[in-house]
mmCIF file of C-alpha atoms in Angstrom:
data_model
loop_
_atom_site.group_PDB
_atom_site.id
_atom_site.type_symbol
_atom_site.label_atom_id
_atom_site.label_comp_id
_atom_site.label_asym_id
_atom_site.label_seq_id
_atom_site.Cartn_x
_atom_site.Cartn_y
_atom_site.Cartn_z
ATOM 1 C CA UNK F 1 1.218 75.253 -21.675
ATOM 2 C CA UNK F 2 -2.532 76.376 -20.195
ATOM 3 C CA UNK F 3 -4.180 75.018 -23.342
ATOM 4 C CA UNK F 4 -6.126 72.233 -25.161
ATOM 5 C CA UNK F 5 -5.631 71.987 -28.802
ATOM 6 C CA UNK F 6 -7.683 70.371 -31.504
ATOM 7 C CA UNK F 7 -7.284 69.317 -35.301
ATOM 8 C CA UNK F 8 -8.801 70.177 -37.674
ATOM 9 C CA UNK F 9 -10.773 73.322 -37.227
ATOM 10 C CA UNK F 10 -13.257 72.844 -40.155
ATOM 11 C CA UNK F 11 -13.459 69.333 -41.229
ATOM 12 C CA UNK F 12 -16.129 68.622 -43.927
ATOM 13 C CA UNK F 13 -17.026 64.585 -44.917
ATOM 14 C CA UNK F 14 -19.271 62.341 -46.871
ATOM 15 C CA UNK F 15 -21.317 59.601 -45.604
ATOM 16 C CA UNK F 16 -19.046 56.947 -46.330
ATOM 17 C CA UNK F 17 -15.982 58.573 -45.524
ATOM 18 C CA UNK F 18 -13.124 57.655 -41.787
ATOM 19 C CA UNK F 19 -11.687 60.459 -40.204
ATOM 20 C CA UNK F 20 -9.963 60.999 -37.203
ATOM 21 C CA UNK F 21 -10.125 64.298 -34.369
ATOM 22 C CA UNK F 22 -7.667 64.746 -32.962
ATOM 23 C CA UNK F 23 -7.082 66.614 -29.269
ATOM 24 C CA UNK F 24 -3.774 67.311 -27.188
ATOM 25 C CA UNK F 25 -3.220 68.969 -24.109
ATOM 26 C CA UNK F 26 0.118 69.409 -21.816
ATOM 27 C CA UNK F 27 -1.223 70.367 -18.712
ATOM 28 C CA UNK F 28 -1.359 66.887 -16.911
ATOM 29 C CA UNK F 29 -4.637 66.519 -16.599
ATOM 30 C CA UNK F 30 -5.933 63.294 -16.080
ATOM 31 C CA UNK F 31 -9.506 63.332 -17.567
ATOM 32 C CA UNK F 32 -9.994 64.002 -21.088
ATOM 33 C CA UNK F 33 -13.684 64.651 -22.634
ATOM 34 C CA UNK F 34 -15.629 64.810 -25.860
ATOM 35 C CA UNK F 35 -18.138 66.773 -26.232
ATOM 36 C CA UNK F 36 -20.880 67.568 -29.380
ATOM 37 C CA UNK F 37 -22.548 70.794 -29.509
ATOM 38 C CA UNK F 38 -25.290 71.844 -31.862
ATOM 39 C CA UNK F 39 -26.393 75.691 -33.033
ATOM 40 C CA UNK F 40 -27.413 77.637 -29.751
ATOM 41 C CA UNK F 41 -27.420 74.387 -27.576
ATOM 42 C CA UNK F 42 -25.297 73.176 -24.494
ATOM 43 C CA UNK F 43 -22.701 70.653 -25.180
ATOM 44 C CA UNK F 44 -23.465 67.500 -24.705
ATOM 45 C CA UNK F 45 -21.182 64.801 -23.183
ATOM 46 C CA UNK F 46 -20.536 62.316 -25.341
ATOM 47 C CA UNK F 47 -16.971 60.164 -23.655
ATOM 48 C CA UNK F 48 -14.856 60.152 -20.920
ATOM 49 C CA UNK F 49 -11.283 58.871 -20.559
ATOM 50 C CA UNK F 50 -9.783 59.173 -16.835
ATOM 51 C CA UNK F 51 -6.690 58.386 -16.153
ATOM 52 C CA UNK F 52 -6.423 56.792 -19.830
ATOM 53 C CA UNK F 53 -9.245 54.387 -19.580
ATOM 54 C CA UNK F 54 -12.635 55.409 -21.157
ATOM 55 C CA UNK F 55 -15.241 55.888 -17.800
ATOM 56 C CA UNK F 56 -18.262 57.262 -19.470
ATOM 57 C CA UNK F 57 -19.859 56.255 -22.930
ATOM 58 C CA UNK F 58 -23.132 58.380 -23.356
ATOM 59 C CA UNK F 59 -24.638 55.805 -25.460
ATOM 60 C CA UNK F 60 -22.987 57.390 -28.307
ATOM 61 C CA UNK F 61 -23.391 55.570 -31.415
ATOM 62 C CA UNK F 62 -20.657 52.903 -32.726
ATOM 63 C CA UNK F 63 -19.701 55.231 -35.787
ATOM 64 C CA UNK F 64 -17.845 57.341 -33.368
ATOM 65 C CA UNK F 65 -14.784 55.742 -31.576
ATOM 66 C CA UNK F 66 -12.834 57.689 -29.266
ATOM 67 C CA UNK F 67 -9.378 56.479 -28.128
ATOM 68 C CA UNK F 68 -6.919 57.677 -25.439
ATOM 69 C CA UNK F 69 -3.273 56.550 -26.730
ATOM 70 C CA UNK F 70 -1.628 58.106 -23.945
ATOM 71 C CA UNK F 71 -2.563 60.695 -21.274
ATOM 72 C CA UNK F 72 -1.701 64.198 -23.717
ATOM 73 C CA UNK F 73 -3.955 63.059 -26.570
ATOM 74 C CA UNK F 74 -7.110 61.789 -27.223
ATOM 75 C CA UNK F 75 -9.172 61.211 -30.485
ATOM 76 C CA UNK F 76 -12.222 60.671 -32.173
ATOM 77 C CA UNK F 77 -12.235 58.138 -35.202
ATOM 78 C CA UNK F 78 -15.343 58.551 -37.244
ATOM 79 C CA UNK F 79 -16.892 56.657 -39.843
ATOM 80 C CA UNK F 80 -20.473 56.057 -41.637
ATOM 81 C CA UNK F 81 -21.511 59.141 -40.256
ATOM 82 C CA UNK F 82 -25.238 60.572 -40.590
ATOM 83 C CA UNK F 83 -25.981 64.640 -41.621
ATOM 84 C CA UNK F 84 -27.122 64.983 -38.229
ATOM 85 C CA UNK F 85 -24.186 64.154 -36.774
ATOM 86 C CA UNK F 86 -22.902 67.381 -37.938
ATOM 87 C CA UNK F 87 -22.216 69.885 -35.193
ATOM 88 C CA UNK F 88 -19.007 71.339 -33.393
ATOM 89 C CA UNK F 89 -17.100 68.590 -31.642
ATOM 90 C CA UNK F 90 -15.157 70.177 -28.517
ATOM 91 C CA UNK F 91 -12.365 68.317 -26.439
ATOM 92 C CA UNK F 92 -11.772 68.919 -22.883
ATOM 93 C CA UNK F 93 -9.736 68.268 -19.893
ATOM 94 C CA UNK F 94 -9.833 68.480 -16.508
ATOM 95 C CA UNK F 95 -6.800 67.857 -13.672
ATOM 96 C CA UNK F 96 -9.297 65.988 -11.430
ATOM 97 C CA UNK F 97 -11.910 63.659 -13.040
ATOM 98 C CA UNK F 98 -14.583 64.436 -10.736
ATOM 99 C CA UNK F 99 -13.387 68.374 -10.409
ATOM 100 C CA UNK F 100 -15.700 70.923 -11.918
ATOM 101 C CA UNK F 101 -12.689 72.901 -14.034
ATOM 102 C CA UNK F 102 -12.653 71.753 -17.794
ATOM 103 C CA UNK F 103 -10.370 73.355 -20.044
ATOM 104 C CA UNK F 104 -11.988 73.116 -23.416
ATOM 105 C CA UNK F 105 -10.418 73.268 -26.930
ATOM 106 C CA UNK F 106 -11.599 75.592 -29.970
ATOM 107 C CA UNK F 107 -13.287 72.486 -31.208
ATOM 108 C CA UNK F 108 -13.785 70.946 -34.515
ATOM 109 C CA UNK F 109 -16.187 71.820 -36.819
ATOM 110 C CA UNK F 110 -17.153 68.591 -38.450
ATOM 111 C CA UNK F 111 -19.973 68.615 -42.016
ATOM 112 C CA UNK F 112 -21.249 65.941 -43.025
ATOM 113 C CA UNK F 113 -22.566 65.636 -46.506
ATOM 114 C CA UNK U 1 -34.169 62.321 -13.909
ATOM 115 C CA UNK U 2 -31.864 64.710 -13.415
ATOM 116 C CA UNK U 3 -32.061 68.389 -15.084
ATOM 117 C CA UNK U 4 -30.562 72.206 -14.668
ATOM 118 C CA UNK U 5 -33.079 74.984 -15.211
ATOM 119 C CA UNK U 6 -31.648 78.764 -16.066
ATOM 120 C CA UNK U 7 -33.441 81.540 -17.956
ATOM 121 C CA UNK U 8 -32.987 81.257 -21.495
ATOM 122 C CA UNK U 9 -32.429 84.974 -22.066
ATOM 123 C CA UNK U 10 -31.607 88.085 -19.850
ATOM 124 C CA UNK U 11 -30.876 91.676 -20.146
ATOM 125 C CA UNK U 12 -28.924 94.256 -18.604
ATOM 126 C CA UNK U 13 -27.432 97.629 -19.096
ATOM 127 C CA UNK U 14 -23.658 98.235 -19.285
ATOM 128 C CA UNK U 15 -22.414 98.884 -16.029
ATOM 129 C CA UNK U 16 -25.188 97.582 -14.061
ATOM 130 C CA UNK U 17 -25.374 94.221 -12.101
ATOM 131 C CA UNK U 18 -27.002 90.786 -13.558
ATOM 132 C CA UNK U 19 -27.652 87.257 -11.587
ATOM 133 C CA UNK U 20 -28.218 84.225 -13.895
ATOM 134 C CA UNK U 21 -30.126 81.599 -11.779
ATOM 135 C CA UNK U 22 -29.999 77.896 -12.057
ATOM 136 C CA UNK U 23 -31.713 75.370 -10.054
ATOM 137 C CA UNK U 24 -31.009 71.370 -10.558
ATOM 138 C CA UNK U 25 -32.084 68.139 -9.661
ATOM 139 C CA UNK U 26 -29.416 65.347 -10.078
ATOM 140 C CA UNK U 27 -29.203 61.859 -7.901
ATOM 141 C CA UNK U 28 -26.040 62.826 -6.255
ATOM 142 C CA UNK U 29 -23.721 65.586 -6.642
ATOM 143 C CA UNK U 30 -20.628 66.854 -6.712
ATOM 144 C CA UNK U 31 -20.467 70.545 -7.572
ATOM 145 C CA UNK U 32 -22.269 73.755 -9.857
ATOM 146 C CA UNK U 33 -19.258 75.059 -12.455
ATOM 147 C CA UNK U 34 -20.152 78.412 -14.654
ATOM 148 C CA UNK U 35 -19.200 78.447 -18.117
ATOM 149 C CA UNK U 36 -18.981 81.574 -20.566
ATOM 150 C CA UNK U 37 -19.116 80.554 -24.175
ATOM 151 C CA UNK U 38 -18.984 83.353 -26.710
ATOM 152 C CA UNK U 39 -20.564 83.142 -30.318
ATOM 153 C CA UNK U 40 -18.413 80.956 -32.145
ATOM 154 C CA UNK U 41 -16.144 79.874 -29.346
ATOM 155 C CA UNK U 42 -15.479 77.340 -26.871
ATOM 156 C CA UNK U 43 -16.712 77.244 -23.430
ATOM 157 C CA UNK U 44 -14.624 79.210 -20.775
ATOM 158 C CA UNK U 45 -14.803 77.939 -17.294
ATOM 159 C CA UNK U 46 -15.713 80.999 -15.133
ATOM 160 C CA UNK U 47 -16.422 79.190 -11.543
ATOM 161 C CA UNK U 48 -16.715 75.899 -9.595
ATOM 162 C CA UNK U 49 -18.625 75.437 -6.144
ATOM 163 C CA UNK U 50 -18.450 72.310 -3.917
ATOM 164 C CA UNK U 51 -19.664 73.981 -0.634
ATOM 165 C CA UNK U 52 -22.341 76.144 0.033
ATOM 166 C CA UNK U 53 -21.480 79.687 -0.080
ATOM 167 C CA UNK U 54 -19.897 82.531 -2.158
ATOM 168 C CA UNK U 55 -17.058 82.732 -4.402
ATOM 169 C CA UNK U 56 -15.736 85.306 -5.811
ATOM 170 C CA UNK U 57 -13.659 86.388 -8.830
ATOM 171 C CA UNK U 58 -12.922 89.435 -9.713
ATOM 172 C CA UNK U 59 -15.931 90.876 -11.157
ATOM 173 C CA UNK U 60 -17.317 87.793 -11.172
ATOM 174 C CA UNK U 61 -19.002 85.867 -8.590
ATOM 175 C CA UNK U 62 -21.077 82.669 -7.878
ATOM 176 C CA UNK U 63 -22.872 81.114 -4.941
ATOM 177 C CA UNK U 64 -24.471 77.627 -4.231
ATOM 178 C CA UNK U 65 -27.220 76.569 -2.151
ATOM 179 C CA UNK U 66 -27.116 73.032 -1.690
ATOM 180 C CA UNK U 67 -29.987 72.374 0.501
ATOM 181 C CA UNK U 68 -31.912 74.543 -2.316
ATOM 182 C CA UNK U 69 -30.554 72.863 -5.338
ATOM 183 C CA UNK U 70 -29.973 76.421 -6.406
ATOM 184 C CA UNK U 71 -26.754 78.190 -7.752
ATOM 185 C CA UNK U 72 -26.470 81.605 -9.356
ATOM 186 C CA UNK U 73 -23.810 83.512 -11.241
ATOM 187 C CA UNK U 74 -23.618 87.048 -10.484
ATOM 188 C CA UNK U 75 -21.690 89.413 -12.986
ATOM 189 C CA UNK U 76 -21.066 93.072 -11.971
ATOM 190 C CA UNK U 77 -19.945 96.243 -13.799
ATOM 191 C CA UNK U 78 -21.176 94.713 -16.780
ATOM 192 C CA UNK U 79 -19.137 95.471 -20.520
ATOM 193 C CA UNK U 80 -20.041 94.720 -23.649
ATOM 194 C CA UNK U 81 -17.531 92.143 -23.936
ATOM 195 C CA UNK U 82 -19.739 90.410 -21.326
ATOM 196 C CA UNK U 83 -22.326 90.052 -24.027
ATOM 197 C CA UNK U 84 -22.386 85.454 -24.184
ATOM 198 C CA UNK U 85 -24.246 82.571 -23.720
ATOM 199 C CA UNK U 86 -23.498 80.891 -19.812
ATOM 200 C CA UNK U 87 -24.018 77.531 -19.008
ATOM 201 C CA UNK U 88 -24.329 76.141 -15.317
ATOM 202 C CA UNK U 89 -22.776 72.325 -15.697
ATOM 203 C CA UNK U 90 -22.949 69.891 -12.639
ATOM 204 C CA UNK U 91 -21.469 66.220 -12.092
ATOM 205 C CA UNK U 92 -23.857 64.276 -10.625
ATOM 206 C CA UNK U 93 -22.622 61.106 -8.639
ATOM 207 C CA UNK U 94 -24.465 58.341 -10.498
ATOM 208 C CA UNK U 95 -24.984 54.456 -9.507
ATOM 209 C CA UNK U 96 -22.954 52.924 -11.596
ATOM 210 C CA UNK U 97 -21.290 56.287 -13.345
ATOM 211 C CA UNK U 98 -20.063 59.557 -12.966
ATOM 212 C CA UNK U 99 -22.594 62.234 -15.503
ATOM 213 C CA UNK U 100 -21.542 65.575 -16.316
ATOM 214 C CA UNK U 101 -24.860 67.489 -17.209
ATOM 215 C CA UNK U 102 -25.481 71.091 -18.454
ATOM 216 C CA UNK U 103 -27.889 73.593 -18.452
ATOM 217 C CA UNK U 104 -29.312 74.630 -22.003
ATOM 218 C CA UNK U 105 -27.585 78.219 -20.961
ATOM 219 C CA UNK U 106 -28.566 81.544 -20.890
ATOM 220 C CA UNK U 107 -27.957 84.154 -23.418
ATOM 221 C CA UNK U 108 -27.116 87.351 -21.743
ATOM 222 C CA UNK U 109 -27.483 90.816 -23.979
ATOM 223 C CA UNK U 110 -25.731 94.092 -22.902
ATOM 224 C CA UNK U 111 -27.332 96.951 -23.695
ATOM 225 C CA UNK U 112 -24.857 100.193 -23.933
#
């Protein structure tokens, strides 16, 4: 299995709404990343878990949580979020965590209303 | 503060040969990766340099210049299918952290 999956695809929410993304992958890696990406911009890092324990917060914003339950899956609990925080939310992995090969998913896109 | 700069757009013929520059300045650093991410897709990782030099893939190819700061992508025997947006991404070796920074990307058109 060469591939990193993500749930939902299309995921559309209101203001005061919790949801979860959700991202797997098989291949052993041992860094796992989320990502945001807006309309014809580069992704932006957003959290890093390596080796299950989260090494990089971006100074994201406490309405998104991320959390590593074991070293295949990794999610993204979100709540109170803004309309701005609407954008595609991609989850990657990489076997090293300071290689420079990421595997990315299909991502979610996530609406907020 | 640490930055990538690439071309925002370039153009090139089917068939031909394109390079897609990209230049950074980062505290510390580990390597220059290459990205492909088509309209409506995820990224794709293309390449990955840690040393200075060339590396090659197929029709793909992508060198690094450390003392330079400077990196390029080179694509040859260009298809339409090569028609994306590619993003140079580098991990720079922070104080405290680890960053993983990339370029705003550059949308390459093929003409037929």
């Amino acid at each position: 299995d060469t591939e990193v999956t993500q749930t939902p695809k299309h995921l559309v929410m209101g203001m005061t709404n919790k949801k979860s993304l959700k991202c797997e992958q098989h291949m052993g890696h041992r860094a796992m990343y989320w990502y945001k990406q807006k309309a014809k911009k580069p992704p932006e890092l957003m959290f890093v878990y390596s080796y299950e324990k989260l090494s990089i917060n971006e100074s994201v914003p406490s309405r998104f949580s991320p959390e590593c339950p074991n070293s295949s899956l990794l999610n993204l609990h979100l709540h109170a979020l803004q309309p701005e925080d609407s954008a595609l939310y991609l989850c990657a992995s990489s076997q090293d965590p300071r290689g420079g090969e990421q595997f990315f998913g299909p991502g979610t896109r996530l609406t907020v209303l | 503060g640490q930055s990538l700069e690439q071309p925002s757009e370039v153009t090139a013929v089917e068939g031909a040969i394109v390079q897609i520059n990209c230049t950074y300045q980062t505290s510390g650093f580990y390597g220059l990766s290459w990205y492909q991410q088509h309209d409506g897709g995820a990224p794709t990782f293309l390449s990955y340099n840690a040393l200075d030099g060339l590396e090659e893939t197929g029709r793909f190819s992508s060198f690094l210049s450390r003392s330079d700061s400077y990196g390029y992508l080179l694509l040859q025997e260009l298809q339409m299918k090569d028609s994306a947006s590619y993003f140079c991404a580098v991990r720079d070796r922070g104080n405290r952290d680890d960053k993983i920074i990339f370029g705003k990307g550059t949308r390459l058109h093929i003409l037929p």
